[in-house]
Tab-separated table of C-alpha atoms in Angstrom:
chain	number	residue	atom	x	y	z
A	22	MET	CA	5.333	13.425	50.609
A	23	ILE	CA	7.834	11.156	52.769
A	24	PRO	CA	10.928	12.389	54.145
A	25	LEU	CA	13.991	9.998	54.704
A	26	LEU	CA	16.280	12.173	57.252
A	27	ALA	CA	19.380	11.081	58.254
A	28	ASP	CA	21.517	11.994	61.752
A	29	LEU	CA	24.447	9.792	62.934
A	30	GLU	CA	25.190	11.882	65.821
A	31	THR	CA	25.185	9.597	68.940
A	32	GLU	CA	25.346	12.547	71.839
A	33	TRP	CA	22.031	14.649	72.579
A	34	ARG	CA	22.765	18.194	71.536
A	35	GLY	CA	21.188	20.921	70.321
A	36	GLY	CA	21.322	19.763	66.428
A	37	GLN	CA	19.910	16.306	67.853
A	38	ASN	CA	16.984	18.207	70.232
A	39	GLN	CA	16.204	20.261	66.498
A	40	MET	CA	15.858	17.108	64.401
A	41	LEU	CA	13.712	15.437	67.086
A	42	LEU	CA	11.205	18.718	66.990
A	43	THR	CA	11.369	18.605	62.964
A	44	LEU	CA	10.307	14.960	62.993
A	45	LYS	CA	7.553	15.277	65.464
A	46	GLY	CA	6.229	18.627	63.770
A	47	LEU	CA	6.263	16.887	60.634
A	48	HIS	CA	4.269	13.732	61.588
A	49	ALA	CA	1.931	16.262	63.349
A	50	ARG	CA	1.359	17.869	60.143
A	51	GLY	CA	0.625	14.277	58.669
A	52	TYR	CA	3.721	13.711	56.924
A	53	ALA	CA	5.320	10.452	57.721
A	54	ALA	CA	8.907	11.113	57.825
A	55	GLU	CA	11.502	8.959	59.351
A	56	LEU	CA	15.142	8.838	60.451
A	57	VAL	CA	18.341	6.815	60.004
A	58	ALA	CA	19.927	6.860	63.238
A	59	ALA	CA	22.792	5.192	64.854
A	60	ALA	CA	22.131	2.303	67.127
A	61	GLY	CA	22.057	3.158	70.761
A	62	SER	CA	22.005	6.766	69.817
A	63	ALA	CA	19.705	9.561	71.935
A	64	LEU	CA	17.759	11.017	68.933
A	65	GLY	CA	17.415	7.452	67.605
A	66	GLU	CA	15.812	6.321	70.820
A	67	ARG	CA	13.891	9.276	71.879
A	68	ALA	CA	12.239	9.450	67.972
A	69	GLN	CA	11.110	6.011	68.396
A	70	ALA	CA	9.702	6.770	71.379
A	71	ALA	CA	7.808	9.521	69.891
A	72	GLY	CA	6.522	6.775	67.177
A	73	VAL	CA	8.747	7.651	64.361
A	74	ARG	CA	9.923	4.917	62.232
A	75	VAL	CA	13.852	4.475	62.788
A	76	HIS	CA	16.478	2.724	60.662
A	77	THR	CA	19.464	2.101	62.631
A	78	VAL	CA	22.528	1.437	61.885
A	79	SER	CA	26.153	0.621	63.826
A	80	ARG	CA	28.093	2.697	65.655
A	81	GLY	CA	31.108	1.272	63.919
A	82	SER	CA	32.255	2.759	60.376
A	83	LEU	CA	28.801	4.675	60.985
A	84	ARG	CA	28.859	6.521	57.233
A	85	ILE	CA	29.429	2.659	55.114
A	86	PRO	CA	26.672	1.006	56.746
A	87	ALA	CA	24.719	4.306	57.022
A	88	ALA	CA	24.941	4.642	52.898
A	89	LEU	CA	24.465	1.321	52.533
A	90	ASN	CA	20.940	1.920	54.422
A	91	ILE	CA	19.995	4.858	52.722
A	92	PHE	CA	21.107	3.624	48.948
A	93	ASP	CA	18.274	0.376	50.201
A	94	LEU	CA	15.922	3.311	51.078
A	95	THR	CA	15.832	5.643	48.410
A	96	LYS	CA	16.217	2.887	46.035
A	97	THR	CA	12.679	1.954	46.510
A	98	ARG	CA	11.068	5.694	45.103
A	99	ARG	CA	9.142	5.560	48.371
A	100	PHE	CA	10.646	8.845	49.618
A	101	ASP	CA	10.173	12.090	48.028
A	102	LEU	CA	13.494	13.839	49.652
A	103	VAL	CA	17.000	13.097	51.837
A	104	HIS	CA	17.847	15.480	54.671
A	105	ALA	CA	20.919	15.359	56.007
A	106	ASN	CA	20.823	16.879	59.995
A	107	GLU	CA	24.778	17.170	60.235
A	108	ALA	CA	27.945	16.054	58.446
A	109	HIS	CA	28.257	12.290	59.183
A	110	GLY	CA	24.318	12.119	57.434
A	111	LEU	CA	25.377	13.914	54.710
A	112	THR	CA	28.377	11.521	53.817
A	113	ALA	CA	26.532	8.689	54.133
A	114	ALA	CA	23.952	10.256	51.733
A	115	TRP	CA	26.781	11.207	49.453
A	116	LEU	CA	28.218	7.888	49.597
A	117	ALA	CA	24.929	6.428	48.661
A	118	ARG	CA	24.557	8.384	45.833
A	119	ALA	CA	21.357	9.723	47.276
A	120	HIS	CA	21.304	12.816	45.105
A	121	ARG	CA	21.071	11.189	42.031
A	122	ARG	CA	17.607	10.075	42.688
A	123	LEU	CA	15.819	12.730	45.275
A	124	PRO	CA	16.331	16.304	46.413
A	125	LEU	CA	18.637	16.339	49.083
A	126	PHE	CA	18.937	18.983	51.668
A	127	VAL	CA	21.478	19.364	54.406
A	128	SER	CA	21.213	21.359	57.429
A	129	ARG	CA	24.080	23.896	58.364
A	130	ARG	CA	24.750	24.387	61.844
A	131	VAL	CA	28.344	25.709	62.177
A	132	GLY	CA	29.966	28.820	61.076
A	133	TYR	CA	32.974	26.986	60.290
A	134	PRO	CA	34.086	27.446	56.655
A	135	ILE	CA	33.722	24.110	54.549
A	136	GLY	CA	36.847	22.139	53.952
A	137	LYS	CA	38.635	22.957	50.663
A	138	SER	CA	38.844	19.049	50.172
A	139	ARG	CA	37.669	17.514	46.831
A	140	ILE	CA	34.829	15.220	48.811
A	141	ALA	CA	34.059	18.075	51.383
A	142	ARG	CA	33.442	20.463	48.522
A	143	ALA	CA	31.259	17.688	46.697
A	144	ARG	CA	29.238	16.372	49.328
A	145	TYR	CA	27.676	20.015	49.770
A	146	LYS	CA	27.729	20.266	45.878
A	147	ALA	CA	25.582	17.687	45.640
A	148	ALA	CA	22.979	19.290	47.924
A	149	THR	CA	19.872	20.076	46.284
A	150	ARG	CA	19.543	22.692	49.336
A	151	ILE	CA	21.677	23.942	51.796
A	152	ILE	CA	19.957	25.056	54.737
A	153	ALA	CA	21.762	27.700	57.408
A	154	ILE	CA	19.807	27.805	60.777
A	155	SER	CA	21.068	31.463	60.535
A	156	HIS	CA	21.706	34.144	58.624
A	157	TRP	CA	25.309	34.668	59.716
A	158	VAL	CA	25.943	30.894	58.915
A	159	ALA	CA	24.516	31.714	55.378
A	160	ARG	CA	27.267	34.288	55.318
A	161	GLN	CA	30.007	31.891	56.327
A	162	LEU	CA	28.837	29.859	53.467
A	163	ALA	CA	28.798	32.380	50.926
A	164	ASP	CA	32.336	32.903	51.696
A	165	SER	CA	33.254	29.338	51.418
A	166	GLY	CA	31.866	29.945	47.510
A	167	VAL	CA	28.300	28.590	47.841
A	168	ARG	CA	25.806	29.850	45.498
A	169	ARG	CA	23.074	32.165	47.044
A	170	ASP	CA	20.338	29.985	45.254
A	171	GLN	CA	21.795	27.023	46.514
A	172	MET	CA	20.759	27.896	50.491
A	173	ALA	CA	17.781	28.777	52.299
A	174	VAL	CA	17.797	30.130	55.967
A	175	VAL	CA	15.399	28.767	58.275
A	176	TYR	CA	15.778	29.677	61.818
A	177	GLU	CA	16.083	26.994	64.638
A	178	GLY	CA	13.283	26.659	66.987
A	179	VAL	CA	12.468	25.839	70.196
A	180	GLU	CA	8.499	24.645	71.821
A	181	ILE	CA	6.868	27.529	74.033
A	182	PRO	CA	6.449	25.921	77.483
A	183	PRO	CA	4.278	27.260	79.780
A	184	LEU	CA	5.795	29.934	82.670
A	185	PRO	CA	6.342	27.719	85.796
A	186	SER	CA	4.299	28.523	88.840
A	187	ALA	CA	6.155	29.940	91.754
A	188	GLU	CA	5.486	26.380	93.227
A	189	THR	CA	7.811	24.934	90.376
A	190	ARG	CA	10.057	27.748	90.546
A	191	ALA	CA	10.224	26.727	94.063
A	192	GLN	CA	10.985	22.963	93.537
A	193	THR	CA	13.209	23.364	91.274
A	194	ARG	CA	15.324	25.792	92.971
A	195	SER	CA	15.253	23.010	96.229
A	196	ARG	CA	16.774	20.807	93.213
A	197	TRP	CA	19.935	22.784	93.748
A	198	ASN	CA	19.782	24.154	97.311
A	199	ILE	CA	19.140	27.624	96.337
A	200	LEU	CA	17.319	29.692	98.754
A	201	PRO	CA	14.122	31.812	97.338
A	202	ASP	CA	16.295	35.189	97.361
A	203	THR	CA	19.416	33.766	96.645
A	204	PRO	CA	20.216	35.515	93.022
A	205	LEU	CA	20.877	32.271	90.151
A	206	LEU	CA	22.708	32.857	87.049
A	207	GLY	CA	22.874	30.162	84.526
A	208	ASN	CA	24.279	29.002	81.467
A	209	VAL	CA	23.315	25.304	79.573
A	210	GLY	CA	26.263	23.818	77.188
A	211	VAL	CA	28.687	21.547	76.607
A	212	LEU	CA	31.904	22.496	78.596
A	213	LEU	CA	34.271	23.681	75.775
A	214	PRO	CA	36.499	26.684	75.179
A	215	ASP	CA	34.477	28.129	72.882
A	216	LYS	CA	31.314	28.145	75.042
A	217	GLY	CA	32.635	30.636	77.453
A	218	GLN	CA	32.008	29.278	80.747
A	219	GLU	CA	35.106	30.441	81.854
A	220	TRP	CA	34.134	33.945	81.580
A	221	LEU	CA	31.442	33.162	84.013
A	222	ILE	CA	33.118	31.940	86.562
A	223	ARG	CA	35.272	34.986	86.415
A	224	GLY	CA	32.685	37.278	86.083
A	225	LEU	CA	31.114	35.657	89.129
A	226	ALA	CA	34.116	36.116	91.309
A	227	THR	CA	33.307	40.338	90.896
A	228	ILE	CA	29.470	40.397	91.087
A	229	ARG	CA	29.619	38.562	94.695
A	230	LYS	CA	31.876	41.287	95.869
A	231	GLU	CA	28.304	43.402	95.681
A	232	PHE	CA	25.974	40.405	95.343
A	233	ALA	CA	27.634	37.963	98.162
A	234	GLY	CA	24.792	35.148	97.718
A	235	CYS	CA	24.900	34.854	94.150
A	236	ARG	CA	25.897	31.634	92.584
A	237	LEU	CA	26.047	30.118	89.162
A	238	LEU	CA	24.651	27.248	87.552
A	239	LEU	CA	26.375	25.294	85.202
A	240	ALA	CA	24.303	22.443	83.193
A	241	GLY	CA	26.001	20.515	80.750
A	242	ASP	CA	29.709	18.297	80.957
A	243	GLY	CA	32.870	18.561	78.606
A	244	PRO	CA	36.450	18.072	78.428
A	245	CYS	CA	37.148	21.566	80.129
A	246	ARG	CA	34.863	20.378	83.242
A	247	PRO	CA	38.210	19.867	85.339
A	248	GLN	CA	40.035	23.094	84.656
A	249	LEU	CA	36.367	25.061	85.145
A	250	GLU	CA	36.697	23.019	88.363
A	251	LYS	CA	40.227	23.779	89.998
A	252	LEU	CA	39.406	27.731	88.755
A	253	THR	CA	36.528	27.762	90.963
A	254	ARG	CA	38.830	26.736	93.482
A	255	GLU	CA	41.359	28.680	92.866
A	256	LEU	CA	39.022	31.766	93.078
A	257	GLY	CA	37.788	31.039	96.275
A	258	LEU	CA	34.048	29.723	94.630
A	259	ALA	CA	33.462	26.460	94.763
A	260	ASP	CA	30.756	26.745	96.792
A	261	ALA	CA	29.226	29.323	94.628
A	262	VAL	CA	29.545	27.436	91.620
A	263	ILE	CA	26.811	24.237	90.826
A	264	PHE	CA	28.195	21.504	88.225
A	265	ALA	CA	25.308	19.907	87.399
A	266	GLY	CA	26.812	17.924	84.705
A	267	PHE	CA	24.517	16.384	81.473
A	268	VAL	CA	20.696	17.174	82.986
A	269	LYS	CA	17.975	15.397	80.924
A	270	GLU	CA	15.204	17.251	82.791
A	271	ILE	CA	16.568	20.804	80.941
A	272	GLU	CA	13.216	22.222	82.179
A	273	THR	CA	14.106	21.872	86.109
A	274	VAL	CA	17.574	24.075	85.057
A	275	TYR	CA	15.608	26.776	83.127
A	276	SER	CA	12.887	27.518	85.851
A	277	ALA	CA	15.263	28.010	88.592
A	278	LEU	CA	17.534	30.799	86.907
A	279	ASP	CA	17.296	34.565	87.221
A	280	LEU	CA	19.475	35.410	84.822
A	281	PHE	CA	21.287	33.267	81.808
A	282	LEU	CA	24.259	34.516	80.258
A	283	PHE	CA	25.622	32.975	76.813
A	284	PRO	CA	29.224	33.850	76.578
A	285	ALA	CA	29.612	31.293	73.254
A	286	GLN	CA	32.611	32.449	70.718
A	287	PHE	CA	31.126	30.397	68.003
A	288	GLU	CA	27.722	29.173	67.552
A	289	GLY	CA	25.291	29.093	64.617
A	290	LEU	CA	22.772	30.270	66.388
A	291	GLY	CA	22.284	28.977	69.955
A	292	THR	CA	19.398	26.887	70.794
A	293	SER	CA	19.896	27.139	74.824
A	294	LEU	CA	19.888	30.646	74.313
A	295	LEU	CA	16.607	30.156	72.614
A	296	ALA	CA	15.042	28.275	75.372
A	297	ALA	CA	16.352	30.890	77.926
A	298	MET	CA	14.400	33.527	76.677
A	299	SER	CA	10.950	31.529	76.241
A	300	TYR	CA	11.321	30.902	79.758
A	301	GLY	CA	11.100	34.619	79.907
A	302	ILE	CA	14.688	34.297	81.373
A	303	PRO	CA	16.572	37.745	80.864
A	304	SER	CA	19.422	37.113	79.072
A	305	ILE	CA	22.549	38.175	78.015
A	306	ALA	CA	25.177	37.198	75.118
A	307	PHE	CA	28.050	38.854	73.359
A	308	GLN	CA	27.715	40.624	70.249
A	309	ALA	CA	29.433	37.451	68.263
A	310	CYS	CA	28.317	35.164	65.590
A	311	ALA	CA	23.855	35.056	64.640
A	312	PHE	CA	23.243	36.237	68.558
A	313	GLY	CA	22.031	39.704	67.129
A	314	GLU	CA	19.701	37.988	65.143
A	315	ILE	CA	18.293	36.751	68.386
A	316	ILE	CA	18.478	39.090	71.466
A	317	GLU	CA	17.240	43.469	70.304
A	318	ASP	CA	19.923	44.893	72.474
A	319	GLY	CA	18.047	46.507	75.552
A	320	GLN	CA	14.752	45.312	74.231
A	321	SER	CA	14.746	41.385	74.561
A	322	GLY	CA	18.125	41.212	76.079
A	323	ILE	CA	21.199	42.578	76.815
A	324	LEU	CA	24.450	42.409	73.886
A	325	VAL	CA	27.866	42.748	75.421
A	326	GLU	CA	31.094	43.619	73.333
A	327	ASN	CA	32.580	39.922	72.707
A	328	GLN	CA	34.698	38.965	75.213
A	329	SER	CA	34.217	41.862	77.753
A	330	LEU	CA	34.593	40.147	80.762
A	331	ALA	CA	33.797	43.964	82.142
A	332	GLY	CA	30.569	44.168	79.862
A	333	ILE	CA	29.378	40.950	81.368
A	334	GLU	CA	29.505	41.815	85.157
A	335	ALA	CA	28.104	45.186	84.249
A	336	ALA	CA	25.149	43.729	82.375
A	337	ILE	CA	24.704	41.491	85.074
A	338	THR	CA	25.061	43.791	87.751
A	339	ARG	CA	22.386	46.136	85.969
A	340	LEU	CA	19.743	43.509	85.852
A	341	LEU	CA	20.401	42.013	89.300
A	342	HIS	CA	19.746	46.076	90.643
A	343	ASP	CA	16.888	46.855	88.175
A	344	GLU	CA	14.118	44.070	88.934
A	345	GLN	CA	11.446	45.303	86.795
A	346	SER	CA	13.891	45.873	83.669
A	347	ALA	CA	14.749	42.354	83.971
A	348	ARG	CA	11.529	41.196	83.969
A	349	ARG	CA	10.336	43.693	81.262
A	350	MET	CA	13.278	42.214	79.482
A	351	GLY	CA	12.368	38.259	80.039
A	352	GLU	CA	8.869	39.128	79.120
A	353	ALA	CA	10.186	40.732	75.754
A	354	GLY	CA	12.645	38.173	74.802
A	355	ARG	CA	9.394	35.085	75.173
A	356	ARG	CA	7.543	36.900	73.060
A	357	ARG	CA	10.689	37.348	70.324
A	358	ILE	CA	11.375	33.491	70.597
A	359	GLU	CA	7.199	33.036	69.896
A	360	GLN	CA	7.061	35.226	66.714
A	361	VAL	CA	9.967	34.299	65.143
A	362	PHE	CA	11.985	31.363	67.128
A	363	SER	CA	9.490	28.661	67.745
A	364	ALA	CA	9.412	24.980	66.829
A	365	ASP	CA	6.469	25.432	64.959
A	366	ARG	CA	7.646	28.106	63.039
A	367	MET	CA	10.641	26.339	61.984
A	368	VAL	CA	8.614	23.090	61.010
A	369	GLU	CA	6.895	25.080	58.240
A	370	GLU	CA	9.243	26.996	57.017
A	371	THR	CA	11.384	23.990	56.590
A	372	LEU	CA	8.272	22.192	54.938
A	373	ASP	CA	8.435	25.282	52.814
A	374	VAL	CA	11.504	24.938	51.246
A	375	TYR	CA	10.730	21.100	51.034
A	376	LYS	CA	7.808	22.172	48.961
A	377	GLU	CA	9.679	24.366	46.805
A	378	VAL	CA	12.504	22.130	45.568
A	379	CYS	CA	10.112	18.801	45.486
A	380	ALA	CA	7.692	21.430	43.134
A	381	LYS	CA	10.565	21.908	40.488
A	382	LYS	CA	11.081	18.342	40.486
């Protein structure tokens, strides 16, 4: 079986990391998957470096060049299926009429309803299987009119890292000028309103009344950065909040943290939360979206009432006061990821969906 995967995003975000993990996992299992990607994209470059054959298309008018590329590739009958990883890739595959020749799979990572336009509906109707990354996303698809038998749920996954040694932890904390006994809170994500970093900055102002040296590390960039920086200055936290920007060696962030905070409002699943838990970091998230599918409240992390600043502050205070409970939650969170949200499991379950459909075809 040879899958052709398509992802036309130029930026490196969670979905592109999942695509790379899938490609690498397929190759490790003997499936020579290939990728259609935007020229100069981070995913294309990383996939090529990993030994994946990449078909690049120009950045301009991405859908048309990609559609022509997918049409040429699929008409040879060399591939057994097409898998679009995001909306632009799906549009290109649909324009190429790939679904007329091969099974068409599409990953659905967001909880937004499918657009009501005729074209938006036609694209998803053409898919043989829509792979939702959580049961919460699947429910949003069902509410948009997608049949249950057209869907499959495959949780996103992360690679399970070795636990950082004391030396590694000290080195990574020194990168951010964090002293060994300084409590360090952290978040990884694009700086956008629905990612919730504002809640963390406001919460830090309260936390520092009891834990004076506590600091917050925000890894990621985005359009909200100027407003968030202004807020830190207004709250007198300019020296307490670290705006790290985009961090390519993201393991240096996770290795340094004491607590991971994930106050997002609209996530299909949350790969940075999965990654933090895989490092054994005690994690706190809102009771929203699919986070209850990841965290077993009070066991493998803490879920607080959605949009409750007091809830975030209380959860942080609780874990900073009780290091043993925090450690137990971190350990339980890592086990949770190993058992349910590993990259290996994601690849195996994706293959199961491929095989089920292709066997019928």
